[in-house]
Short mmCIF file of N, CA and C in Angstrom, two decimals:
data_model
loop_
_atom_site.label_atom_id
_atom_site.label_comp_id
_atom_site.label_asym_id
_atom_site.label_seq_id
_atom_site.Cartn_x
_atom_site.Cartn_y
_atom_site.Cartn_z
N MET A 579 0.85 -1.18 0.00
CA MET A 579 0.00 0.00 0.00
C MET A 579 0.89 1.23 0.00
N ASN A 580 0.55 2.20 -0.80
CA ASN A 580 1.34 3.41 -0.95
C ASN A 580 0.73 4.54 -0.12
N ALA A 581 0.58 4.32 1.18
CA ALA A 581 -0.11 5.27 2.05
C ALA A 581 0.68 6.56 2.26
N ALA A 582 2.00 6.53 2.10
CA ALA A 582 2.81 7.71 2.36
C ALA A 582 2.44 8.87 1.44
N GLN A 583 2.01 8.59 0.23
CA GLN A 583 1.68 9.63 -0.73
C GLN A 583 0.18 9.87 -0.86
N PHE A 584 -0.61 9.16 -0.10
CA PHE A 584 -2.06 9.28 -0.19
C PHE A 584 -2.51 10.63 0.35
N VAL A 585 -3.37 11.31 -0.42
CA VAL A 585 -3.98 12.57 0.00
C VAL A 585 -5.46 12.47 -0.31
N LEU A 586 -6.30 12.71 0.68
CA LEU A 586 -7.75 12.66 0.49
C LEU A 586 -8.20 13.86 -0.34
N ASP A 587 -9.03 13.61 -1.34
CA ASP A 587 -9.56 14.68 -2.18
C ASP A 587 -10.27 15.72 -1.30
N GLU A 588 -10.06 16.98 -1.61
CA GLU A 588 -10.63 18.06 -0.78
C GLU A 588 -12.15 18.04 -0.75
N ARG A 589 -12.80 17.56 -1.80
CA ARG A 589 -14.27 17.49 -1.79
C ARG A 589 -14.76 16.41 -0.84
N LEU A 590 -14.05 15.30 -0.77
CA LEU A 590 -14.41 14.26 0.19
C LEU A 590 -14.18 14.75 1.61
N THR A 591 -13.10 15.48 1.81
CA THR A 591 -12.83 16.07 3.13
C THR A 591 -13.96 17.01 3.52
N ALA A 592 -14.40 17.84 2.59
CA ALA A 592 -15.43 18.84 2.89
C ALA A 592 -16.80 18.21 3.12
N ASP A 593 -17.10 17.11 2.44
CA ASP A 593 -18.45 16.54 2.46
C ASP A 593 -18.64 15.41 3.46
N SER A 594 -17.59 15.03 4.18
CA SER A 594 -17.70 13.86 5.06
C SER A 594 -16.83 14.05 6.30
N GLN A 595 -17.09 13.18 7.27
CA GLN A 595 -16.35 13.19 8.53
C GLN A 595 -15.71 11.83 8.76
N PRO A 596 -14.50 11.79 9.33
CA PRO A 596 -13.87 10.49 9.59
C PRO A 596 -14.66 9.66 10.58
N LEU A 597 -14.79 8.38 10.27
CA LEU A 597 -15.45 7.44 11.17
C LEU A 597 -14.42 6.48 11.77
N CYS A 598 -13.63 5.82 10.89
CA CYS A 598 -12.63 4.87 11.37
C CYS A 598 -11.68 4.56 10.22
N ARG A 599 -10.68 3.75 10.53
CA ARG A 599 -9.74 3.27 9.52
C ARG A 599 -9.81 1.75 9.50
N PHE A 600 -10.04 1.22 8.31
CA PHE A 600 -9.88 -0.21 8.10
C PHE A 600 -8.44 -0.43 7.61
N GLU A 601 -8.10 -1.67 7.35
CA GLU A 601 -6.73 -1.98 6.92
C GLU A 601 -6.34 -1.20 5.67
N LEU A 602 -7.22 -1.13 4.68
CA LEU A 602 -6.93 -0.45 3.42
C LEU A 602 -7.57 0.93 3.35
N CYS A 603 -8.76 1.06 3.85
CA CYS A 603 -9.58 2.25 3.59
C CYS A 603 -9.78 3.14 4.81
N ASP A 604 -9.87 4.43 4.53
CA ASP A 604 -10.47 5.36 5.48
C ASP A 604 -11.97 5.25 5.29
N VAL A 605 -12.69 5.16 6.38
CA VAL A 605 -14.16 5.10 6.33
C VAL A 605 -14.66 6.42 6.86
N ARG A 606 -15.55 7.05 6.08
CA ARG A 606 -16.04 8.38 6.40
C ARG A 606 -17.56 8.39 6.34
N LEU A 607 -18.16 9.20 7.19
CA LEU A 607 -19.61 9.41 7.19
C LEU A 607 -19.91 10.64 6.36
N MET A 608 -20.74 10.47 5.34
CA MET A 608 -21.16 11.62 4.55
C MET A 608 -22.00 12.53 5.43
N ASN A 609 -21.78 13.82 5.31
CA ASN A 609 -22.50 14.79 6.13
C ASN A 609 -23.84 15.12 5.47
N ASP A 610 -24.69 14.10 5.38
CA ASP A 610 -26.03 14.23 4.82
C ASP A 610 -26.97 13.36 5.65
N ALA A 611 -27.72 14.01 6.52
CA ALA A 611 -28.60 13.29 7.44
C ALA A 611 -29.82 12.70 6.74
N ASN A 612 -29.98 12.93 5.44
CA ASN A 612 -31.07 12.30 4.70
C ASN A 612 -30.92 10.78 4.63
N TYR A 613 -29.67 10.30 4.70
CA TYR A 613 -29.39 8.88 4.51
C TYR A 613 -28.22 8.47 5.41
N PRO A 614 -28.25 7.28 6.00
CA PRO A 614 -27.04 6.71 6.58
C PRO A 614 -26.09 6.36 5.42
N TRP A 615 -24.96 7.04 5.34
CA TRP A 615 -24.15 7.01 4.11
C TRP A 615 -22.68 7.03 4.47
N LEU A 616 -21.99 5.96 4.13
CA LEU A 616 -20.55 5.86 4.35
C LEU A 616 -19.83 5.90 3.01
N ILE A 617 -18.60 6.37 3.06
CA ILE A 617 -17.71 6.21 1.91
C ILE A 617 -16.43 5.54 2.40
N LEU A 618 -15.90 4.67 1.57
CA LEU A 618 -14.63 4.01 1.84
C LEU A 618 -13.63 4.52 0.81
N VAL A 619 -12.48 5.00 1.28
CA VAL A 619 -11.46 5.55 0.40
C VAL A 619 -10.16 4.78 0.62
N PRO A 620 -9.75 3.98 -0.36
CA PRO A 620 -8.47 3.28 -0.20
C PRO A 620 -7.33 4.28 -0.04
N ARG A 621 -6.48 4.04 0.94
CA ARG A 621 -5.33 4.90 1.18
C ARG A 621 -4.19 4.50 0.24
N VAL A 622 -4.42 4.71 -1.04
CA VAL A 622 -3.45 4.41 -2.08
C VAL A 622 -3.38 5.65 -2.97
N ALA A 623 -2.19 6.12 -3.23
CA ALA A 623 -2.03 7.36 -3.99
C ALA A 623 -2.47 7.19 -5.44
N ASP A 624 -3.13 8.23 -5.94
CA ASP A 624 -3.43 8.37 -7.37
C ASP A 624 -4.25 7.23 -7.96
N VAL A 625 -5.18 6.71 -7.19
CA VAL A 625 -6.03 5.62 -7.68
C VAL A 625 -7.38 6.19 -8.07
N ARG A 626 -7.79 5.92 -9.32
CA ARG A 626 -9.06 6.42 -9.83
C ARG A 626 -10.07 5.30 -10.09
N GLU A 627 -9.58 4.13 -10.41
CA GLU A 627 -10.45 3.02 -10.81
C GLU A 627 -10.14 1.79 -9.98
N LEU A 628 -11.14 0.92 -9.84
CA LEU A 628 -10.92 -0.35 -9.15
C LEU A 628 -9.76 -1.12 -9.77
N ILE A 629 -9.66 -1.07 -11.09
CA ILE A 629 -8.61 -1.83 -11.78
C ILE A 629 -7.22 -1.25 -11.55
N ASP A 630 -7.13 -0.07 -10.93
CA ASP A 630 -5.83 0.49 -10.56
C ASP A 630 -5.26 -0.14 -9.30
N LEU A 631 -6.10 -0.83 -8.54
CA LEU A 631 -5.63 -1.55 -7.35
C LEU A 631 -5.06 -2.89 -7.76
N ASP A 632 -4.11 -3.40 -6.99
CA ASP A 632 -3.64 -4.75 -7.28
C ASP A 632 -4.67 -5.75 -6.75
N ALA A 633 -4.48 -7.01 -7.07
CA ALA A 633 -5.48 -8.04 -6.74
C ALA A 633 -5.74 -8.11 -5.24
N ALA A 634 -4.69 -8.04 -4.44
CA ALA A 634 -4.87 -8.11 -2.98
C ALA A 634 -5.65 -6.90 -2.47
N GLN A 635 -5.36 -5.73 -3.02
CA GLN A 635 -6.08 -4.52 -2.61
C GLN A 635 -7.55 -4.58 -3.02
N ARG A 636 -7.81 -5.09 -4.23
CA ARG A 636 -9.21 -5.24 -4.67
C ARG A 636 -9.97 -6.19 -3.75
N HIS A 637 -9.33 -7.28 -3.39
CA HIS A 637 -9.95 -8.24 -2.47
C HIS A 637 -10.23 -7.58 -1.12
N ARG A 638 -9.25 -6.86 -0.60
CA ARG A 638 -9.40 -6.19 0.69
C ARG A 638 -10.51 -5.15 0.61
N LEU A 639 -10.58 -4.38 -0.48
CA LEU A 639 -11.64 -3.39 -0.64
C LEU A 639 -13.01 -4.06 -0.63
N GLY A 640 -13.12 -5.21 -1.28
CA GLY A 640 -14.39 -5.94 -1.25
C GLY A 640 -14.77 -6.36 0.15
N GLU A 641 -13.81 -6.88 0.90
CA GLU A 641 -14.09 -7.28 2.29
C GLU A 641 -14.48 -6.08 3.15
N GLU A 642 -13.80 -4.97 2.96
CA GLU A 642 -14.10 -3.79 3.77
C GLU A 642 -15.44 -3.16 3.36
N THR A 643 -15.78 -3.24 2.09
CA THR A 643 -17.10 -2.78 1.64
C THR A 643 -18.18 -3.64 2.27
N ASP A 644 -17.98 -4.95 2.30
CA ASP A 644 -18.93 -5.85 2.97
C ASP A 644 -19.08 -5.47 4.44
N ARG A 645 -17.98 -5.19 5.10
CA ARG A 645 -18.03 -4.83 6.52
C ARG A 645 -18.84 -3.55 6.72
N ALA A 646 -18.62 -2.55 5.88
CA ALA A 646 -19.38 -1.29 5.99
C ALA A 646 -20.85 -1.52 5.70
N ALA A 647 -21.15 -2.34 4.70
CA ALA A 647 -22.55 -2.62 4.35
C ALA A 647 -23.25 -3.35 5.50
N ARG A 648 -22.57 -4.31 6.10
CA ARG A 648 -23.16 -5.03 7.24
C ARG A 648 -23.38 -4.09 8.43
N LEU A 649 -22.45 -3.17 8.62
CA LEU A 649 -22.61 -2.19 9.70
C LEU A 649 -23.89 -1.39 9.50
N LEU A 650 -24.10 -0.86 8.29
CA LEU A 650 -25.31 -0.08 8.04
C LEU A 650 -26.56 -0.95 8.11
N ARG A 651 -26.49 -2.16 7.59
CA ARG A 651 -27.65 -3.05 7.65
C ARG A 651 -28.03 -3.36 9.10
N ASP A 652 -27.03 -3.69 9.91
CA ASP A 652 -27.31 -4.03 11.30
C ASP A 652 -27.78 -2.83 12.10
N ALA A 653 -27.23 -1.66 11.81
CA ALA A 653 -27.58 -0.46 12.57
C ALA A 653 -28.94 0.11 12.20
N PHE A 654 -29.33 0.01 10.90
CA PHE A 654 -30.50 0.75 10.44
C PHE A 654 -31.60 -0.11 9.81
N ARG A 655 -31.31 -1.37 9.50
CA ARG A 655 -32.30 -2.26 8.88
C ARG A 655 -32.96 -1.61 7.66
N PRO A 656 -32.16 -1.19 6.68
CA PRO A 656 -32.73 -0.51 5.51
C PRO A 656 -33.50 -1.47 4.61
N ARG A 657 -34.31 -0.89 3.75
CA ARG A 657 -35.02 -1.66 2.72
C ARG A 657 -34.01 -2.18 1.70
N LYS A 658 -32.99 -1.35 1.40
CA LYS A 658 -32.00 -1.69 0.38
C LYS A 658 -30.68 -1.01 0.71
N LEU A 659 -29.59 -1.66 0.38
CA LEU A 659 -28.27 -1.05 0.47
C LEU A 659 -27.81 -0.70 -0.94
N ASN A 660 -27.41 0.53 -1.16
CA ASN A 660 -26.82 0.94 -2.44
C ASN A 660 -25.31 0.99 -2.25
N VAL A 661 -24.58 0.32 -3.13
CA VAL A 661 -23.12 0.31 -3.10
C VAL A 661 -22.64 0.70 -4.49
N ALA A 662 -21.80 1.75 -4.55
CA ALA A 662 -21.37 2.23 -5.86
C ALA A 662 -20.02 2.92 -5.78
N ALA A 663 -19.26 2.79 -6.87
CA ALA A 663 -18.02 3.54 -7.06
C ALA A 663 -18.18 4.27 -8.39
N LEU A 664 -18.59 5.52 -8.34
CA LEU A 664 -18.88 6.28 -9.55
C LEU A 664 -17.68 7.09 -10.01
N GLY A 665 -17.34 8.13 -9.28
CA GLY A 665 -16.15 8.90 -9.60
C GLY A 665 -16.31 9.93 -10.69
N ASN A 666 -17.53 10.24 -11.10
CA ASN A 666 -17.71 11.24 -12.14
C ASN A 666 -17.42 12.65 -11.65
N VAL A 667 -17.69 12.94 -10.39
CA VAL A 667 -17.44 14.26 -9.82
C VAL A 667 -16.11 14.28 -9.08
N VAL A 668 -15.88 13.28 -8.25
CA VAL A 668 -14.61 13.13 -7.53
C VAL A 668 -13.93 11.90 -8.10
N ALA A 669 -12.84 12.11 -8.83
CA ALA A 669 -12.19 11.01 -9.53
C ALA A 669 -11.48 10.04 -8.59
N GLN A 670 -11.02 10.50 -7.44
CA GLN A 670 -10.32 9.61 -6.50
C GLN A 670 -11.22 8.43 -6.16
N LEU A 671 -10.68 7.22 -6.25
CA LEU A 671 -11.48 6.03 -5.98
C LEU A 671 -12.07 6.09 -4.58
N HIS A 672 -13.38 5.94 -4.52
CA HIS A 672 -14.10 5.85 -3.25
C HIS A 672 -15.37 5.07 -3.51
N VAL A 673 -15.81 4.34 -2.50
CA VAL A 673 -17.00 3.49 -2.62
C VAL A 673 -18.06 4.03 -1.67
N HIS A 674 -19.24 4.28 -2.23
CA HIS A 674 -20.39 4.73 -1.44
C HIS A 674 -21.15 3.50 -0.93
N VAL A 675 -21.53 3.52 0.32
CA VAL A 675 -22.41 2.50 0.90
C VAL A 675 -23.53 3.27 1.59
N ILE A 676 -24.74 3.14 1.05
CA ILE A 676 -25.86 3.98 1.47
C ILE A 676 -27.03 3.11 1.88
N ALA A 677 -27.55 3.33 3.08
CA ALA A 677 -28.76 2.64 3.54
C ALA A 677 -29.96 3.40 3.01
N ARG A 678 -30.85 2.69 2.32
CA ARG A 678 -32.01 3.33 1.68
C ARG A 678 -33.31 2.80 2.28
N PHE A 679 -34.28 3.69 2.32
CA PHE A 679 -35.59 3.39 2.90
C PHE A 679 -36.67 3.90 1.97
N GLU A 680 -37.83 3.26 2.00
CA GLU A 680 -38.92 3.68 1.13
C GLU A 680 -39.40 5.09 1.43
N ASP A 681 -39.15 5.59 2.62
CA ASP A 681 -39.57 6.95 2.96
C ASP A 681 -38.42 7.96 2.91
N ASP A 682 -37.27 7.57 2.32
CA ASP A 682 -36.19 8.56 2.23
C ASP A 682 -36.50 9.54 1.08
N PRO A 683 -35.89 10.71 1.08
CA PRO A 683 -36.29 11.77 0.16
C PRO A 683 -36.11 11.46 -1.32
N ALA A 684 -35.26 10.50 -1.66
CA ALA A 684 -35.01 10.22 -3.08
C ALA A 684 -35.60 8.89 -3.54
N TRP A 685 -36.14 8.10 -2.63
CA TRP A 685 -36.62 6.75 -2.98
C TRP A 685 -37.62 6.81 -4.11
N PRO A 686 -37.53 5.92 -5.08
CA PRO A 686 -36.57 4.83 -5.28
C PRO A 686 -35.40 5.22 -6.18
N ALA A 687 -35.27 6.49 -6.50
CA ALA A 687 -34.22 6.96 -7.40
C ALA A 687 -32.86 6.99 -6.69
N PRO A 688 -31.79 7.15 -7.46
CA PRO A 688 -30.47 7.34 -6.83
C PRO A 688 -30.45 8.60 -5.98
N VAL A 689 -29.55 8.66 -5.02
CA VAL A 689 -29.51 9.80 -4.10
C VAL A 689 -28.91 11.05 -4.74
N TRP A 690 -28.10 10.90 -5.75
CA TRP A 690 -27.39 12.04 -6.32
C TRP A 690 -28.33 12.93 -7.12
N GLY A 691 -28.26 14.23 -6.84
CA GLY A 691 -29.00 15.22 -7.61
C GLY A 691 -30.49 15.25 -7.36
N ARG A 692 -30.98 14.62 -6.33
CA ARG A 692 -32.42 14.57 -6.06
C ARG A 692 -32.86 15.64 -5.08
N VAL A 693 -32.19 15.70 -3.96
CA VAL A 693 -32.53 16.69 -2.92
C VAL A 693 -31.23 17.26 -2.37
N GLU A 694 -31.34 18.43 -1.81
CA GLU A 694 -30.18 19.05 -1.17
C GLU A 694 -29.72 18.20 0.01
N ALA A 695 -28.42 18.14 0.19
CA ALA A 695 -27.90 17.47 1.38
C ALA A 695 -28.39 18.21 2.62
N ARG A 696 -28.69 17.44 3.64
CA ARG A 696 -29.14 18.00 4.91
C ARG A 696 -28.05 17.69 5.94
N PRO A 697 -27.14 18.65 6.17
CA PRO A 697 -26.03 18.38 7.09
C PRO A 697 -26.54 18.02 8.49
N TYR A 698 -25.80 17.15 9.14
CA TYR A 698 -26.10 16.81 10.53
C TYR A 698 -25.89 18.06 11.39
N SER A 699 -26.66 18.17 12.45
CA SER A 699 -26.35 19.16 13.48
C SER A 699 -25.05 18.71 14.14
N PRO A 700 -24.32 19.61 14.79
CA PRO A 700 -23.10 19.16 15.48
C PRO A 700 -23.37 18.02 16.46
N GLU A 701 -24.48 18.11 17.18
CA GLU A 701 -24.82 17.06 18.14
C GLU A 701 -25.20 15.77 17.43
N GLY A 702 -25.96 15.89 16.35
CA GLY A 702 -26.37 14.72 15.58
C GLY A 702 -25.19 14.00 14.96
N LEU A 703 -24.21 14.77 14.49
CA LEU A 703 -23.01 14.18 13.90
C LEU A 703 -22.23 13.40 14.95
N ILE A 704 -22.05 13.99 16.11
CA ILE A 704 -21.34 13.31 17.20
C ILE A 704 -22.08 12.03 17.60
N GLU A 705 -23.40 12.12 17.70
CA GLU A 705 -24.20 10.96 18.08
C GLU A 705 -24.10 9.85 17.04
N ARG A 706 -24.25 10.20 15.76
CA ARG A 706 -24.20 9.18 14.70
C ARG A 706 -22.84 8.53 14.64
N ILE A 707 -21.77 9.30 14.69
CA ILE A 707 -20.43 8.73 14.64
C ILE A 707 -20.19 7.85 15.86
N GLY A 708 -20.59 8.31 17.03
CA GLY A 708 -20.41 7.51 18.24
C GLY A 708 -21.15 6.19 18.18
N MET A 709 -22.37 6.21 17.68
CA MET A 709 -23.16 4.99 17.57
C MET A 709 -22.50 4.00 16.61
N LEU A 710 -22.05 4.48 15.45
CA LEU A 710 -21.42 3.59 14.48
C LEU A 710 -20.08 3.06 14.99
N GLN A 711 -19.31 3.91 15.65
CA GLN A 711 -18.03 3.45 16.21
C GLN A 711 -18.26 2.39 17.29
N ALA A 712 -19.29 2.57 18.10
CA ALA A 712 -19.60 1.57 19.13
C ALA A 712 -19.96 0.23 18.48
N LEU A 713 -20.75 0.26 17.41
CA LEU A 713 -21.10 -0.98 16.72
C LEU A 713 -19.89 -1.64 16.09
N LEU A 714 -18.96 -0.85 15.60
CA LEU A 714 -17.74 -1.41 15.02
C LEU A 714 -16.90 -2.15 16.06
N ARG A 715 -17.00 -1.74 17.29
CA ARG A 715 -16.21 -2.39 18.36
C ARG A 715 -16.83 -3.70 18.82
N THR A 716 -18.07 -3.98 18.44
CA THR A 716 -18.73 -5.20 18.91
C THR A 716 -18.45 -6.37 18.00
#
């Protein structure tokens, strides 16, 4: 892993808060209270596509994505989990894991471009991060 040269894209920094570190990825909570929404960012420099990772890194990313998806499923019991690596706006490789519900503001459409992000209150952000971190420790 080339973590020494890894720099998180400034848009991901602005739009999310750190939750934890997995072996390969930084896990961040998107600052949008409309949806329980995590992003996983491999700490590998200059990676834009899944195919830019080596086989071991791709395998690890899959395992860590599964772990994040299970975390959201266990914590929120969503109707559906959306998992995607798009990169059209932020080219740096990152994987979205989003818990979706029939009563969420964008259901059943994708979350992007549907409604304005609703940032967490400072207290809500602390509470959500604390709850998810506690579940990760179990």
